[in-house]
Short mmCIF file of C-alpha atoms in Angstrom, two decimals:
data_model
loop_
_atom_site.label_atom_id
_atom_site.label_comp_id
_atom_site.label_asym_id
_atom_site.label_seq_id
_atom_site.Cartn_x
_atom_site.Cartn_y
_atom_site.Cartn_z
CA MET A 278 -28.35 12.91 -5.76
CA SER A 279 -25.06 13.38 -3.93
CA PRO A 280 -24.19 16.59 -2.10
CA SER A 281 -21.26 17.15 -4.46
CA ARG A 282 -23.77 17.59 -7.33
CA THR A 283 -26.08 19.97 -5.54
CA ALA A 284 -23.62 22.21 -3.67
CA PRO A 285 -24.10 25.87 -4.64
CA THR A 286 -21.23 27.75 -6.23
CA TRP A 287 -20.60 29.76 -3.06
CA TRP A 288 -19.74 26.51 -1.28
CA VAL A 289 -17.21 25.70 -4.01
CA TRP A 290 -15.51 29.06 -3.43
CA LEU A 291 -15.69 28.76 0.35
CA SER A 292 -14.20 25.26 0.29
CA VAL A 293 -10.84 26.60 -0.90
CA LEU A 294 -10.27 28.52 2.37
CA PRO A 295 -8.72 25.48 4.13
CA ILE A 296 -6.26 25.13 1.23
CA LEU A 297 -5.46 28.84 1.29
CA SER A 298 -4.99 28.82 5.07
CA LEU A 299 -2.68 25.80 5.15
CA PHE A 300 -0.43 27.24 2.46
CA ILE A 301 -0.30 30.57 4.27
CA LEU A 302 0.90 28.60 7.30
CA SER A 303 3.41 26.65 5.22
CA ASN A 304 5.24 29.75 3.99
CA ALA A 305 4.63 32.34 6.70
CA ALA A 306 7.91 31.21 8.26
CA THR A 307 10.05 32.23 5.26
CA PRO A 308 10.99 35.78 6.39
CA LEU A 309 11.21 34.61 10.02
CA TYR A 310 14.12 32.29 9.32
CA THR A 311 16.55 35.18 9.77
CA VAL A 312 15.01 35.86 13.20
CA TRP A 313 15.46 32.21 14.21
CA GLN A 314 18.97 32.09 12.74
CA GLN A 315 20.01 35.02 14.89
CA ARG A 316 18.46 33.47 18.00
CA MET A 317 19.62 29.88 17.46
CA GLY A 318 22.77 30.41 15.38
CA PHE A 319 22.19 27.82 12.66
CA SER A 320 23.67 27.80 9.14
CA ASP A 321 22.08 27.87 5.67
CA GLY A 322 22.52 24.10 5.54
CA THR A 323 20.45 23.69 8.70
CA LEU A 324 17.95 26.19 7.32
CA THR A 325 17.52 24.02 4.25
CA GLN A 326 17.06 20.94 6.42
CA ILE A 327 14.27 22.77 8.25
CA PHE A 328 12.65 23.42 4.90
CA VAL A 329 13.18 19.90 3.58
CA ILE A 330 11.75 18.20 6.69
CA TYR A 331 8.54 20.02 5.85
CA ILE A 332 8.60 18.40 2.40
CA ALA A 333 9.37 15.03 4.02
CA GLY A 334 6.27 15.34 6.19
CA LEU A 335 4.26 16.42 3.17
CA LEU A 336 5.41 13.43 1.11
CA VAL A 337 4.64 10.91 3.86
CA SER A 338 1.22 12.52 4.26
CA LEU A 339 0.59 12.29 0.52
CA LEU A 340 1.41 8.58 0.60
CA LEU A 341 -1.39 7.96 3.08
CA THR A 342 -4.00 10.68 3.04
CA GLY A 343 -4.91 10.63 -0.64
CA PRO A 344 -5.84 6.93 -0.79
CA VAL A 345 -7.43 7.02 2.68
CA SER A 346 -9.53 10.02 1.64
CA ASP A 347 -10.72 8.16 -1.46
CA ARG A 348 -11.65 5.21 0.75
CA LEU A 349 -13.25 6.89 3.78
CA GLY A 350 -14.24 10.31 2.53
CA ARG A 351 -12.79 13.81 2.59
CA LYS A 352 -13.83 14.96 6.06
CA PRO A 353 -12.16 12.10 8.02
CA VAL A 354 -8.84 13.34 6.61
CA LEU A 355 -9.42 17.07 6.17
CA VAL A 356 -10.83 17.82 9.63
CA PRO A 357 -8.01 16.11 11.62
CA ALA A 358 -5.40 17.75 9.38
CA LEU A 359 -6.79 21.20 10.09
CA ALA A 360 -6.99 20.43 13.81
CA LEU A 361 -3.35 19.31 13.75
CA SER A 362 -2.36 22.52 11.99
CA LEU A 363 -3.43 24.44 15.11
CA VAL A 364 -0.83 22.41 17.02
CA SER A 365 1.86 23.38 14.51
CA CYS A 366 1.07 27.07 15.05
CA ALA A 367 1.55 26.59 18.80
CA LEU A 368 4.87 24.83 18.19
CA PHE A 369 6.15 27.71 16.07
CA VAL A 370 5.24 30.18 18.82
CA ALA A 371 6.97 28.03 21.46
CA ALA A 372 10.07 27.17 19.40
CA ALA A 373 13.21 27.96 21.41
CA ASP A 374 15.63 25.65 19.60
CA VAL A 375 16.10 23.94 16.25
CA THR A 376 14.50 20.68 17.42
CA VAL A 377 11.12 22.28 18.12
CA LEU A 378 11.36 24.20 14.86
CA LEU A 379 11.99 20.95 13.00
CA VAL A 380 8.97 19.32 14.65
CA ALA A 381 6.80 22.33 13.81
CA ARG A 382 7.83 22.17 10.16
CA LEU A 383 7.31 18.40 10.05
CA VAL A 384 3.78 18.71 11.45
CA THR A 385 3.05 21.51 8.99
CA GLY A 386 4.18 19.31 6.11
CA VAL A 387 1.87 16.51 7.23
CA CYS A 388 -1.09 18.90 7.34
CA VAL A 389 -0.30 20.46 3.98
CA GLY A 390 0.09 17.05 2.35
CA ALA A 391 -3.38 16.06 3.54
CA VAL A 392 -4.94 19.25 2.23
CA ALA A 393 -3.03 19.09 -1.08
CA SER A 394 -4.61 15.72 -1.81
CA CYS A 395 -8.03 15.46 -0.16
CA GLY A 396 -8.66 19.22 0.15
CA MET A 397 -8.39 19.68 -3.59
CA ALA A 398 -10.53 16.58 -4.14
CA ALA A 399 -13.14 18.03 -1.77
CA VAL A 400 -13.37 21.17 -3.89
CA THR A 401 -13.85 19.01 -6.98
CA ASP A 402 -16.50 16.90 -5.24
CA LEU A 403 -18.46 19.99 -4.29
CA ALA A 404 -18.13 21.45 -7.78
CA GLY A 405 -19.38 18.33 -9.55
CA ALA A 406 -18.50 17.13 -13.02
CA GLN A 407 -19.83 20.24 -14.76
CA ARG A 408 -17.53 22.58 -12.81
CA GLY A 409 -14.34 20.48 -12.85
CA LYS A 410 -12.22 23.17 -14.52
CA LEU A 411 -13.44 25.80 -12.05
CA ALA A 412 -12.57 23.51 -9.16
CA ALA A 413 -9.05 22.92 -10.51
CA LEU A 414 -8.53 26.66 -11.01
CA LEU A 415 -9.79 27.66 -7.56
CA ALA A 416 -7.88 24.96 -5.67
CA SER A 417 -4.64 25.49 -7.59
CA SER A 418 -4.90 29.27 -7.22
CA ALA A 419 -5.49 28.92 -3.48
CA ILE A 420 -2.20 27.02 -3.20
CA VAL A 421 -0.08 29.66 -4.91
CA LEU A 422 -1.97 32.62 -3.44
CA GLY A 423 -1.57 31.26 0.08
CA SER A 424 2.08 30.54 -0.62
CA GLY A 425 2.55 34.20 -1.55
CA ILE A 426 0.48 35.78 1.21
CA GLY A 427 2.31 33.84 3.93
CA PRO A 428 5.81 35.30 3.42
CA LEU A 429 4.50 38.79 2.65
CA PHE A 430 2.46 38.86 5.85
CA GLY A 431 5.31 37.34 7.87
CA GLY A 432 7.81 39.82 6.43
CA ALA A 433 5.59 42.82 7.15
CA LEU A 434 5.16 41.84 10.81
CA THR A 435 8.86 40.98 11.17
CA ASP A 436 9.76 44.55 10.23
CA ALA A 437 6.89 46.10 12.19
CA VAL A 438 7.27 44.50 15.64
CA ASP A 439 10.19 43.44 17.79
CA GLU A 440 8.85 39.93 18.47
CA PRO A 441 7.04 38.89 15.29
CA VAL A 442 6.76 35.11 15.72
CA ALA A 443 3.74 35.03 18.05
CA PRO A 444 1.68 37.66 16.15
CA VAL A 445 2.29 35.87 12.83
CA PHE A 446 1.31 32.39 13.93
CA LEU A 447 -1.52 33.40 16.26
CA THR A 448 -3.11 35.28 13.36
CA VAL A 449 -2.71 32.24 11.12
CA LEU A 450 -4.16 30.08 13.90
CA VAL A 451 -7.38 32.13 13.85
CA LEU A 452 -7.63 31.67 10.08
CA LEU A 453 -7.08 27.94 10.42
CA ALA A 454 -9.72 27.67 13.14
CA ALA A 455 -12.23 29.28 10.78
CA SER A 456 -11.17 26.83 8.06
CA LEU A 457 -11.72 23.94 10.45
CA LEU A 458 -15.32 25.06 11.04
CA ILE A 459 -15.87 25.31 7.28
CA ALA A 460 -14.47 21.80 6.75
CA ILE A 461 -16.81 20.41 9.41
CA LYS A 462 -19.82 21.99 7.70
CA MET A 463 -18.94 21.06 4.09
CA PRO A 464 -21.82 19.19 2.39
CA LEU A 465 -19.68 16.23 1.33
CA SER A 466 -20.56 12.59 0.82
CA PRO A 467 -19.21 10.53 3.75
CA HIS A 468 -18.11 7.48 1.75
CA PRO A 469 -17.18 8.17 -1.88
CA GLN A 470 -15.72 4.65 -2.29
CA ARG A 471 -17.02 1.70 -0.29
CA GLY A 472 -14.66 -1.02 -1.53
CA GLY A 473 -10.93 -1.51 -1.95
CA PRO A 474 -7.98 -1.25 0.44
CA PHE A 475 -7.81 1.39 3.14
CA ILE A 476 -4.22 2.27 2.27
CA ARG A 477 -2.44 1.99 -1.07
CA LEU A 478 0.32 3.86 -2.84
CA PRO A 479 -0.97 6.95 -4.67
CA SER A 480 -1.55 6.17 -8.32
CA VAL A 481 -3.71 6.93 -11.32
CA PRO A 482 -5.60 4.58 -13.64
CA ARG A 483 -3.36 3.22 -16.39
CA GLN A 484 -4.91 5.34 -19.11
CA GLN A 485 -4.11 8.52 -17.15
CA VAL A 486 -0.41 7.70 -16.60
CA PRO A 487 0.68 9.84 -19.62
CA HIS A 488 -1.35 12.74 -18.20
CA LEU A 489 0.36 12.34 -14.83
CA ALA A 490 3.83 12.17 -16.40
CA LEU A 491 3.16 15.27 -18.47
CA GLY A 492 1.86 17.14 -15.44
CA ILE A 493 4.97 16.26 -13.43
CA ALA A 494 7.26 17.27 -16.30
CA VAL A 495 5.92 20.83 -16.36
CA PHE A 496 5.09 21.26 -12.66
CA ALA A 497 8.27 19.88 -11.07
CA PRO A 498 10.88 22.31 -12.51
CA GLY A 499 8.80 25.32 -11.51
CA LEU A 500 8.27 23.87 -8.04
CA VAL A 501 12.01 23.33 -7.67
CA GLY A 502 12.53 27.00 -8.44
CA GLY A 503 9.70 28.00 -6.10
CA SER A 504 11.12 25.85 -3.30
CA PHE A 505 14.51 27.47 -3.74
CA LEU A 506 12.91 30.90 -3.48
CA LEU A 507 11.11 29.93 -0.29
CA ALA A 508 14.14 28.37 1.39
CA LEU A 509 17.16 30.31 0.15
CA SER A 510 16.08 33.46 -1.68
CA PRO A 511 16.46 35.54 1.54
CA SER A 512 20.09 34.43 1.75
CA LEU A 513 20.67 35.23 -1.93
CA LEU A 514 18.88 38.56 -1.55
CA TYR A 515 21.02 39.55 1.42
CA SER A 516 24.10 38.55 -0.58
CA LEU A 517 23.08 40.86 -3.44
CA ARG A 518 21.84 43.66 -1.17
CA PRO A 519 23.10 43.34 2.43
CA GLY A 520 20.70 45.99 3.77
CA SER A 521 17.55 44.13 2.71
CA THR A 522 14.76 43.78 5.25
CA ALA A 523 12.49 40.88 6.11
CA LEU A 524 9.65 42.62 4.28
CA THR A 525 11.83 42.84 1.18
CA ALA A 526 12.53 39.12 1.41
CA GLY A 527 8.84 38.36 1.87
CA ALA A 528 7.93 40.63 -1.03
CA LEU A 529 10.37 38.77 -3.30
CA VAL A 530 8.60 35.49 -2.60
CA PHE A 531 5.21 37.19 -2.93
CA VAL A 532 6.20 38.35 -6.43
CA ALA A 533 6.69 34.71 -7.43
CA PHE A 534 3.37 33.49 -6.10
CA ALA A 535 1.44 36.56 -7.24
CA ALA A 536 2.68 35.76 -10.74
CA ALA A 537 1.67 32.12 -10.21
CA THR A 538 -1.84 33.21 -9.22
CA ALA A 539 -2.23 35.69 -12.07
CA ILE A 540 -1.07 33.24 -14.74
CA GLN A 541 -3.62 30.67 -13.62
CA PHE A 542 -6.56 33.01 -14.10
CA ALA A 543 -5.06 34.31 -17.36
CA ALA A 544 -4.66 30.74 -18.63
CA ARG A 545 -8.24 29.70 -17.86
CA PRO A 546 -9.55 30.32 -21.43
CA LEU A 547 -6.44 28.87 -23.10
CA ALA A 548 -6.17 25.41 -24.57
CA LEU A 549 -4.33 23.02 -22.29
CA PRO A 550 -1.34 22.54 -24.65
CA VAL A 551 -0.83 26.32 -24.64
CA THR A 552 -0.82 26.36 -20.83
CA LEU A 553 1.72 23.53 -20.78
CA ALA A 554 3.98 25.38 -23.23
CA THR A 555 3.61 28.61 -21.25
CA SER A 556 4.74 26.84 -18.10
CA ALA A 557 7.83 25.34 -19.72
CA CYS A 558 8.89 28.59 -21.39
CA ALA A 559 8.34 30.75 -18.29
CA THR A 560 10.29 28.33 -16.09
CA LEU A 561 13.12 28.22 -18.63
CA ALA A 562 13.35 32.02 -18.71
CA GLY A 563 13.12 32.17 -14.91
CA MET A 564 16.00 29.75 -14.40
CA ALA A 565 18.10 31.76 -16.84
CA ALA A 566 17.34 34.96 -14.92
CA LEU A 567 18.15 33.28 -11.59
CA PHE A 568 21.48 32.08 -12.98
CA ALA A 569 22.21 35.63 -14.20
CA ALA A 570 21.29 37.15 -10.83
CA ALA A 571 23.72 34.87 -8.98
CA SER A 572 26.48 35.21 -11.60
CA ALA A 573 26.36 38.97 -12.16
CA HIS A 574 25.05 40.06 -8.74
CA PHE A 575 22.24 41.83 -10.60
CA LEU A 576 19.30 42.38 -8.25
CA PRO A 577 16.65 43.15 -10.93
CA ALA A 578 17.35 39.75 -12.45
CA LEU A 579 16.42 38.14 -9.13
CA TYR A 580 13.00 39.79 -9.15
CA ALA A 581 12.54 38.85 -12.81
CA ALA A 582 13.45 35.27 -11.91
CA ALA A 583 10.88 35.25 -9.11
CA ALA A 584 8.10 36.43 -11.42
CA LEU A 585 9.00 34.04 -14.24
CA ILE A 586 9.53 31.00 -12.02
CA GLY A 587 6.24 31.77 -10.28
CA ALA A 588 4.46 31.96 -13.61
CA GLY A 589 6.02 28.69 -14.69
CA GLN A 590 5.07 26.94 -11.46
CA GLY A 591 1.53 28.33 -11.51
CA ALA A 592 0.83 27.38 -15.12
CA GLY A 593 2.38 23.94 -14.67
CA GLN A 594 0.43 23.28 -11.49
CA LEU A 595 -2.85 24.35 -13.08
CA ALA A 596 -2.21 22.24 -16.19
CA GLY A 597 -1.28 19.19 -14.14
CA PHE A 598 -4.27 19.32 -11.83
CA THR A 599 -6.63 20.15 -14.70
CA LEU A 600 -5.43 17.07 -16.57
CA LEU A 601 -6.27 14.93 -13.56
CA ASN A 602 -9.48 16.69 -12.46
CA THR A 603 -11.02 16.35 -15.92
CA THR A 604 -9.97 12.75 -16.68
CA VAL A 605 -9.53 10.73 -13.46
CA PRO A 606 -12.61 9.03 -11.92
CA ARG A 607 -13.84 10.82 -8.80
CA HIS A 608 -13.13 7.87 -6.50
CA ARG A 609 -9.43 7.93 -7.50
CA LEU A 610 -8.96 11.70 -7.56
CA ALA A 611 -7.33 12.33 -4.17
CA ALA A 612 -4.76 9.61 -4.85
CA ALA A 613 -4.13 11.07 -8.31
CA ASN A 614 -3.59 14.56 -6.86
CA ALA A 615 -1.20 13.03 -4.33
CA SER A 616 0.74 11.31 -7.14
CA LEU A 617 1.20 14.60 -8.99
CA SER A 618 2.29 16.42 -5.83
CA MET A 619 4.75 13.68 -4.90
CA GLY A 620 6.25 13.64 -8.37
CA ALA A 621 6.92 17.37 -8.13
CA TYR A 622 7.90 17.67 -4.46
CA LEU A 623 10.49 14.87 -4.48
CA PRO A 624 12.87 16.66 -6.88
CA ALA A 625 12.07 19.97 -5.19
CA ALA A 626 13.19 18.58 -1.83
CA ALA A 627 16.33 16.94 -3.22
CA CYS A 628 17.46 19.95 -5.25
CA THR A 629 16.77 22.50 -2.51
CA LEU A 630 18.58 20.41 0.11
CA ALA A 631 21.59 20.00 -2.20
CA ALA A 632 21.67 23.76 -2.88
CA GLY A 633 21.46 24.60 0.82
CA LEU A 634 24.23 22.22 1.82
CA ALA A 635 26.42 23.45 -1.05
CA SER A 636 25.91 27.06 0.03
CA ASP A 637 27.63 26.35 3.38
CA THR A 638 30.88 25.49 1.62
CA LEU A 639 30.65 27.15 -1.80
CA GLY A 640 28.54 30.19 -1.02
CA ILE A 641 24.98 31.02 -1.99
CA ASP A 642 25.94 32.45 -5.39
CA THR A 643 27.77 29.31 -6.55
CA SER A 644 25.15 26.94 -5.17
CA THR A 645 22.46 28.88 -7.05
CA GLN A 646 24.40 28.48 -10.28
CA LEU A 647 24.83 24.75 -9.66
CA LEU A 648 21.08 24.40 -9.08
CA THR A 649 19.91 26.35 -12.10
CA ALA A 650 22.30 25.00 -14.75
CA PRO A 651 20.86 21.44 -14.92
CA LEU A 652 17.31 22.75 -14.52
CA LEU A 653 17.84 24.90 -17.60
CA LEU A 654 18.62 21.77 -19.60
CA VAL A 655 15.70 19.77 -18.19
CA THR A 656 13.20 22.57 -18.79
CA ALA A 657 14.52 23.18 -22.31
CA ALA A 658 14.01 19.50 -23.08
CA THR A 659 10.46 19.64 -21.73
CA ALA A 660 9.65 22.73 -23.80
CA ALA A 661 11.04 21.05 -26.93
CA THR A 662 8.98 17.92 -26.27
CA ILE A 663 5.78 19.93 -25.87
CA ALA A 664 6.51 21.80 -29.11
CA VAL A 665 7.08 18.58 -31.07
CA GLN A 666 4.11 16.72 -29.55
CA ARG A 667 1.68 19.65 -29.33
CA HIS A 668 -0.81 18.12 -31.77
CA ARG A 669 -0.96 14.91 -29.73
CA LEU A 670 -1.40 16.56 -26.34
CA PRO A 671 -4.74 16.19 -24.57
CA THR A 672 -7.10 19.12 -24.23
CA SER A 673 -9.25 19.95 -21.22
CA ASP A 674 -12.46 20.20 -23.20
#
């Protein structure tokens, strides 16, 4: 009997700490961007490039680590990724110019991509077939919870101390070091798949392609909104309320990911079609609120947008990963998770980069409107499709 079938439940819960830690690292920098902008003097366009290079590293990592993890095992990918994340923390602490900051974000993206694919698969392996839904819930919740804790923690320290960069990333480094020890000790099978190529493009079996497409359709729009909040919501917040602090900016992002975490636990007993519809409707309402915040300079609408977009992203992410975790064969799961993440992160990177570059010439308010208008149409179309096809949608039972 494989270790993944005999692992106790406490190991399943403990195995999400590496995911939580990496996503805390990925977003802890959000409220610190204003500190770096003041020191280095870069624009919102450069700020967006710093964010997007993280997604570029993540996407390249997803291309390789998911299939390699399915071929060699989870630990040969997960352990080096966590070790490399310690290097990224050191780079953030040492960053004195934009180049080092770009490298730090790139390395972070590579580490997060590895954990998003094989880390989630490791949780599923430990949980076994009978606890697949629990594994999807815990791993998906760790992503959004870590994404929310990072900016809140970073914002609190930015307002509390004069030099916040080192305290933020040295604290995260300790958490990552603990995660590395956990990954080393995980009772995982060393070789889940003994045949096949070492490297292949992430994919899913043909019969799961509709599941993958549906997961991307609901997850991607929410992730676009979440990526915008991470990269540019501080700039929009300062435009609406010039006296805002770094903690306020971090709290705004935390609202989004707290909503994403809460909706995932609330959706656990719901049928999968209901979760899909909830994601589409929440994202649609969130984009409308974000458009209103930028158009009317109405600050409460920005917080409403954060909560709704977070709920849409969280429900869409949970639905997408649940579809895969409950239908894809175990030896293809990391590659399937990578396919879903790539399908969502590609439009998130493109849209956020376009919004950031547009803000340099058109202003943050106008660029926000240009981002949200087409996303309103796309999300409305997705919601309509789910409503029409609801009786044909798969369930997670």
